[in-house]
Short mmCIF file of C-alpha atoms in Angstrom, two decimals:
data_model
loop_
_atom_site.label_atom_id
_atom_site.label_comp_id
_atom_site.label_asym_id
_atom_site.label_seq_id
_atom_site.Cartn_x
_atom_site.Cartn_y
_atom_site.Cartn_z
CA MET A 691 118.33 -194.85 -174.36
CA LYS A 692 120.35 -193.87 -170.51
CA TYR A 693 123.20 -194.10 -172.65
CA PHE A 694 122.47 -191.42 -175.18
CA GLU A 695 121.06 -188.90 -172.37
CA ARG A 696 124.57 -188.60 -170.79
CA SER A 697 128.19 -185.87 -171.51
CA VAL A 698 131.04 -187.03 -171.39
CA GLU A 699 133.58 -184.36 -170.21
CA ILE A 700 137.23 -185.43 -169.88
CA VAL A 701 140.59 -183.13 -169.88
CA TYR A 702 142.02 -181.75 -172.65
CA SER A 703 145.48 -181.16 -172.90
CA THR A 704 145.18 -178.05 -175.15
CA GLY A 705 141.91 -176.62 -172.72
CA ILE A 706 139.50 -176.63 -175.59
CA MET A 707 136.14 -178.22 -174.97
CA ILE A 708 134.60 -179.20 -178.04
CA ARG A 709 130.37 -179.73 -177.85
CA ILE A 710 129.19 -182.67 -180.17
CA ALA A 711 125.38 -183.18 -181.40
CA ILE A 712 125.25 -186.55 -182.62
CA ILE A 713 121.24 -186.89 -184.12
CA ASP A 714 120.01 -190.19 -185.58
CA ASP A 715 117.27 -192.16 -186.10
CA ASP A 716 118.88 -195.05 -186.37
CA ILE A 717 120.93 -195.59 -182.53
CA ALA A 718 123.98 -198.27 -184.16
CA ILE A 719 124.44 -195.03 -185.93
CA CYS A 720 124.92 -192.82 -182.40
CA LYS A 721 126.53 -195.50 -180.83
CA GLN A 722 129.03 -195.45 -184.07
CA ILE A 723 130.02 -192.27 -183.95
CA TYR A 724 129.98 -191.80 -180.54
CA HIS A 725 132.36 -195.02 -179.95
CA TYR A 726 135.12 -193.36 -182.66
CA LEU A 727 134.87 -189.84 -180.56
CA MET A 728 136.22 -192.30 -178.05
CA GLU A 729 138.40 -193.18 -180.03
CA TYR A 730 140.21 -190.15 -180.76
CA ASP A 731 139.36 -188.64 -177.62
CA PHE A 732 141.29 -191.96 -176.24
CA ALA A 733 144.14 -191.21 -178.57
CA TYR A 734 145.12 -187.23 -178.64
CA MET A 735 143.89 -186.69 -175.20
CA THR A 736 141.05 -184.16 -176.31
CA ASP A 737 137.30 -182.56 -174.13
CA PHE A 738 134.01 -183.79 -175.65
CA LYS A 739 131.15 -182.74 -174.57
CA ILE A 740 129.01 -185.17 -175.87
CA HIS A 741 124.64 -185.20 -176.68
CA SER A 742 122.53 -187.73 -179.19
CA PHE A 743 118.91 -187.36 -180.09
CA ILE A 744 117.07 -189.70 -182.59
CA SER A 745 114.96 -186.93 -183.67
CA CYS A 746 115.81 -183.32 -185.28
CA GLU A 747 112.89 -182.31 -182.82
CA LYS A 748 114.91 -183.39 -179.66
CA MET A 749 117.84 -181.64 -181.03
CA CYS A 750 115.60 -178.32 -181.49
CA ASP A 751 114.13 -178.89 -177.92
CA SER A 752 117.76 -178.74 -176.57
CA ILE A 753 119.09 -175.83 -178.02
CA LYS A 754 115.63 -174.05 -176.69
CA SER A 755 116.70 -174.74 -173.56
CA GLY A 756 119.52 -172.93 -173.23
CA ASN A 757 122.35 -175.90 -174.51
CA MET A 758 125.07 -174.36 -177.27
CA TYR A 759 127.34 -177.09 -179.84
CA ASP A 760 130.24 -176.31 -181.52
CA LEU A 761 130.10 -179.61 -184.65
CA ILE A 762 127.02 -181.72 -185.24
CA PHE A 763 126.58 -184.88 -187.05
CA LEU A 764 123.77 -184.20 -188.09
CA ASP A 765 121.60 -187.18 -190.55
CA ILE A 766 119.43 -186.02 -193.00
CA GLU A 767 116.53 -188.00 -193.58
CA PHE A 768 113.14 -188.54 -190.49
CA PRO A 769 109.96 -189.13 -190.61
CA GLN A 770 108.86 -185.72 -189.39
CA MET A 771 111.49 -182.79 -188.88
CA ASN A 772 114.53 -183.65 -190.88
CA GLY A 773 117.99 -183.07 -191.14
CA ILE A 774 117.64 -180.40 -193.65
CA ASP A 775 114.58 -178.48 -191.14
CA LEU A 776 117.04 -178.49 -188.62
CA SER A 777 120.27 -176.51 -190.29
CA HIS A 778 117.08 -173.76 -191.59
CA TYR A 779 116.19 -173.81 -188.26
CA LEU A 780 119.97 -172.75 -186.94
CA ARG A 781 121.29 -170.98 -189.45
CA ILE A 782 117.50 -168.77 -190.26
CA VAL A 783 115.88 -168.31 -187.04
CA GLN A 784 118.72 -169.42 -184.89
CA ARG A 785 120.62 -167.28 -186.38
CA ASN A 786 123.22 -169.36 -185.62
CA ILE A 787 126.44 -169.59 -187.87
CA LYS A 788 129.10 -170.73 -185.10
CA THR A 789 127.45 -174.12 -184.94
CA GLN A 790 129.43 -176.33 -187.38
CA ILE A 791 127.11 -178.91 -189.13
CA VAL A 792 128.41 -182.19 -191.09
CA PHE A 793 125.87 -183.55 -192.55
CA VAL A 794 125.50 -187.62 -192.69
CA SER A 795 123.16 -189.80 -195.17
CA ALA A 796 123.38 -193.20 -197.14
CA LYS A 797 122.95 -191.12 -200.20
CA ASP A 798 124.84 -188.18 -202.21
CA MET A 799 121.90 -185.89 -203.74
CA TYR A 800 121.68 -183.38 -202.11
CA ALA A 801 124.11 -181.42 -202.66
CA MET A 802 122.02 -178.35 -203.73
CA GLU A 803 119.29 -178.73 -200.81
CA LEU A 804 122.86 -178.64 -198.64
CA PHE A 805 124.11 -175.63 -200.09
CA SER A 806 122.48 -172.48 -198.42
CA ALA A 807 123.57 -174.49 -194.48
CA GLN A 808 127.19 -173.59 -195.25
CA PRO A 809 127.34 -177.44 -194.11
CA PHE A 810 131.34 -178.04 -192.84
CA ASP A 811 131.70 -181.46 -194.35
CA PHE A 812 129.51 -184.68 -195.38
CA ILE A 813 130.26 -188.30 -194.38
CA ILE A 814 128.46 -191.06 -197.18
CA LYS A 815 127.56 -193.50 -194.92
CA PRO A 816 128.90 -196.47 -194.24
CA ILE A 817 130.70 -194.59 -191.55
CA ASP A 818 134.32 -195.03 -190.40
CA SER A 819 137.01 -194.24 -188.17
CA ASP A 820 138.61 -191.94 -191.32
CA ASN A 821 135.80 -189.79 -191.65
CA VAL A 822 135.20 -188.70 -187.91
CA PHE A 823 138.71 -188.03 -187.37
CA SER A 824 139.07 -186.38 -190.05
CA VAL A 825 136.09 -183.54 -189.59
CA VAL A 826 137.68 -183.49 -185.57
CA ASN A 827 140.44 -182.67 -186.72
CA ARG A 828 139.59 -180.73 -189.17
CA TYR A 829 137.56 -179.05 -187.11
CA ILE A 830 140.28 -178.72 -184.82
CA ASP A 831 142.47 -176.69 -187.55
CA TYR A 832 138.82 -174.32 -187.63
CA TYR A 833 138.64 -173.72 -184.02
CA HIS A 834 141.91 -171.97 -184.18
CA GLU A 835 142.04 -170.28 -186.87
CA SER A 836 139.22 -168.98 -186.27
CA ASN A 837 140.61 -167.47 -183.26
CA ILE A 838 143.34 -164.95 -185.72
CA LEU A 839 143.58 -161.57 -184.85
CA PHE A 840 142.52 -158.78 -187.88
CA THR A 841 144.92 -155.96 -186.76
CA TYR A 842 144.29 -152.30 -187.95
CA THR A 843 145.11 -149.15 -186.59
CA TYR A 844 143.01 -146.68 -185.65
CA GLU A 845 143.55 -142.62 -184.50
CA ASN A 846 147.26 -143.92 -184.30
CA THR A 847 145.93 -146.88 -182.07
CA LYS A 848 147.11 -150.09 -183.08
CA HIS A 849 143.83 -152.51 -182.26
CA GLU A 850 143.19 -156.09 -182.84
CA ILE A 851 139.65 -157.80 -183.10
CA ALA A 852 138.99 -161.68 -183.74
CA VAL A 853 138.91 -162.39 -187.56
CA ASN A 854 135.65 -164.40 -186.67
CA SER A 855 133.39 -161.53 -185.44
CA ILE A 856 133.70 -158.91 -188.89
CA ILE A 857 131.45 -159.52 -190.71
CA TYR A 858 132.19 -158.23 -194.16
CA ILE A 859 134.39 -155.35 -195.78
CA LYS A 860 133.75 -152.15 -197.67
CA SER A 861 136.02 -149.85 -199.56
CA GLU A 862 135.00 -146.88 -198.84
CA GLY A 863 137.51 -144.27 -200.37
CA LYS A 864 140.41 -144.26 -198.52
CA GLN A 865 139.62 -145.94 -195.72
CA LEU A 866 137.87 -149.67 -195.52
CA LEU A 867 134.75 -150.05 -193.16
CA LEU A 868 134.64 -153.52 -191.17
CA HIS A 869 131.30 -154.45 -190.53
CA THR A 870 131.27 -156.04 -186.83
CA GLU A 871 129.08 -158.26 -184.46
CA ASN A 872 129.60 -155.04 -182.55
CA GLY A 873 129.10 -152.00 -185.21
CA ASN A 874 131.52 -150.44 -187.68
CA ILE A 875 134.79 -149.86 -187.64
CA LEU A 876 136.88 -147.31 -189.80
CA THR A 877 140.66 -147.95 -190.40
CA TYR A 878 143.09 -146.46 -193.13
CA GLN A 879 143.60 -149.78 -194.61
CA LYS A 880 144.17 -150.52 -198.84
CA PHE A 881 141.30 -153.36 -199.64
CA SER A 882 143.19 -155.10 -201.75
CA ASN A 883 146.19 -155.34 -199.40
CA VAL A 884 143.95 -156.91 -196.58
CA LEU A 885 142.43 -159.06 -198.86
CA LYS A 886 145.97 -160.72 -199.27
CA GLN A 887 147.45 -160.60 -196.27
CA GLN A 888 144.90 -160.78 -193.69
CA LEU A 889 141.84 -162.22 -194.47
CA ARG A 890 143.37 -164.38 -197.25
CA ASN A 891 141.62 -167.33 -198.12
CA LYS A 892 138.95 -166.30 -195.18
CA PHE A 893 137.54 -163.82 -197.57
CA ILE A 894 135.38 -163.58 -200.89
CA THR A 895 135.46 -161.18 -202.70
CA ILE A 896 131.39 -160.09 -204.16
CA ARG A 897 131.26 -157.46 -206.05
CA ARG A 898 133.59 -154.62 -206.54
CA GLY A 899 134.81 -153.32 -202.86
CA ILE A 900 132.43 -155.54 -200.76
CA ALA A 901 133.49 -159.27 -199.25
CA VAL A 902 132.31 -161.59 -196.74
CA ASN A 903 133.57 -163.42 -194.56
CA THR A 904 132.46 -167.22 -194.83
CA ASN A 905 131.70 -167.70 -191.95
CA HIS A 906 128.84 -165.21 -191.40
CA ILE A 907 127.16 -166.63 -194.34
CA ILE A 908 124.04 -167.91 -193.64
CA MET A 909 121.89 -168.79 -196.92
CA SER A 910 123.37 -168.35 -200.28
CA ASP A 911 121.60 -168.50 -204.41
CA TYR A 912 123.66 -167.76 -207.17
CA ASP A 913 123.53 -163.99 -207.29
CA LYS A 914 122.55 -163.31 -203.39
CA ILE A 915 123.94 -164.07 -200.14
CA ILE A 916 122.44 -163.55 -196.57
CA LEU A 917 125.07 -162.57 -193.86
CA SER A 918 124.78 -163.47 -190.18
CA ASP A 919 123.36 -160.37 -189.64
CA LYS A 920 120.36 -160.10 -192.10
CA THR A 921 122.44 -158.03 -194.92
CA GLU A 922 121.82 -159.23 -198.26
CA PHE A 923 123.96 -158.21 -200.95
CA THR A 924 123.93 -158.72 -204.90
CA ILE A 925 127.13 -160.97 -206.39
CA SER A 926 128.10 -159.05 -209.58
CA ARG A 927 127.04 -160.76 -212.66
CA ARG A 928 131.02 -161.20 -213.09
CA LEU A 929 132.17 -162.53 -209.79
CA GLN A 930 128.95 -164.79 -208.95
CA SER A 931 130.61 -168.35 -210.69
CA TYR A 932 134.00 -167.52 -209.12
CA VAL A 933 131.95 -166.85 -205.59
CA ARG A 934 129.79 -170.48 -206.61
CA LYS A 935 132.78 -172.39 -207.18
CA ARG A 936 134.34 -170.92 -203.89
CA ILE A 937 131.79 -171.10 -201.61
CA SER A 938 131.16 -175.27 -202.52
CA TYR A 939 134.98 -175.38 -202.35
CA ASP A 940 134.49 -174.57 -198.24
CA VAL A 941 131.46 -176.57 -198.10
CA GLY A 942 133.63 -179.13 -199.37
CA GLY A 943 136.45 -180.20 -196.81
CA GLN A 944 139.10 -177.35 -197.61
CA LYS A 945 137.41 -174.40 -195.43
#
């Protein structure tokens, strides 16, 4: 088991370190995913810091001790605390929307149960290198996109803010309210123009004049969503089907 308790750190050509956790009670699966990640590292000169766990409880202990993960490969079925429970712990208790969850299972019957966890992807066993490589490629694209800056003007001065730090936007007459992780910002920009340009494909309109950052959704139902700061919004009846399809589309691997 010492093999799974160590971390692996390698020089990364772009300066990005990706912290990865593998959680599966089948040691062979842990080894397999680990092996594919190392293959990716060798081929693309990445920098992975990898921890593997054989139970969700062990993963929780690691999080409580201060470890943070960017990407996790998470099995669903465990004898006690299962993968869905762990995902809810991350999203609801920890209010963690930054860790991207890739569910791994031999069954594809969990779609509705996984919806509220906002997974990054879903891999059906048996796993192969193409599955893992595809997820890592998408995560690296996601990482770069999440660091895109939003430009706005306040008091005749241009400012920039990370798009990923904006939780939702709201039209307020001639002004646009940006509700961020650090408070509210008002700027003179049109709601529709912002969605068509700088925030295109990153936000979902859930009712007239309100759009939310998909990366900040921690729970979603057909007519309601909960965001990372615990803000709750009801979804307009005419937009419920669109919002459901859009979130499902993102979860299905097209973020």
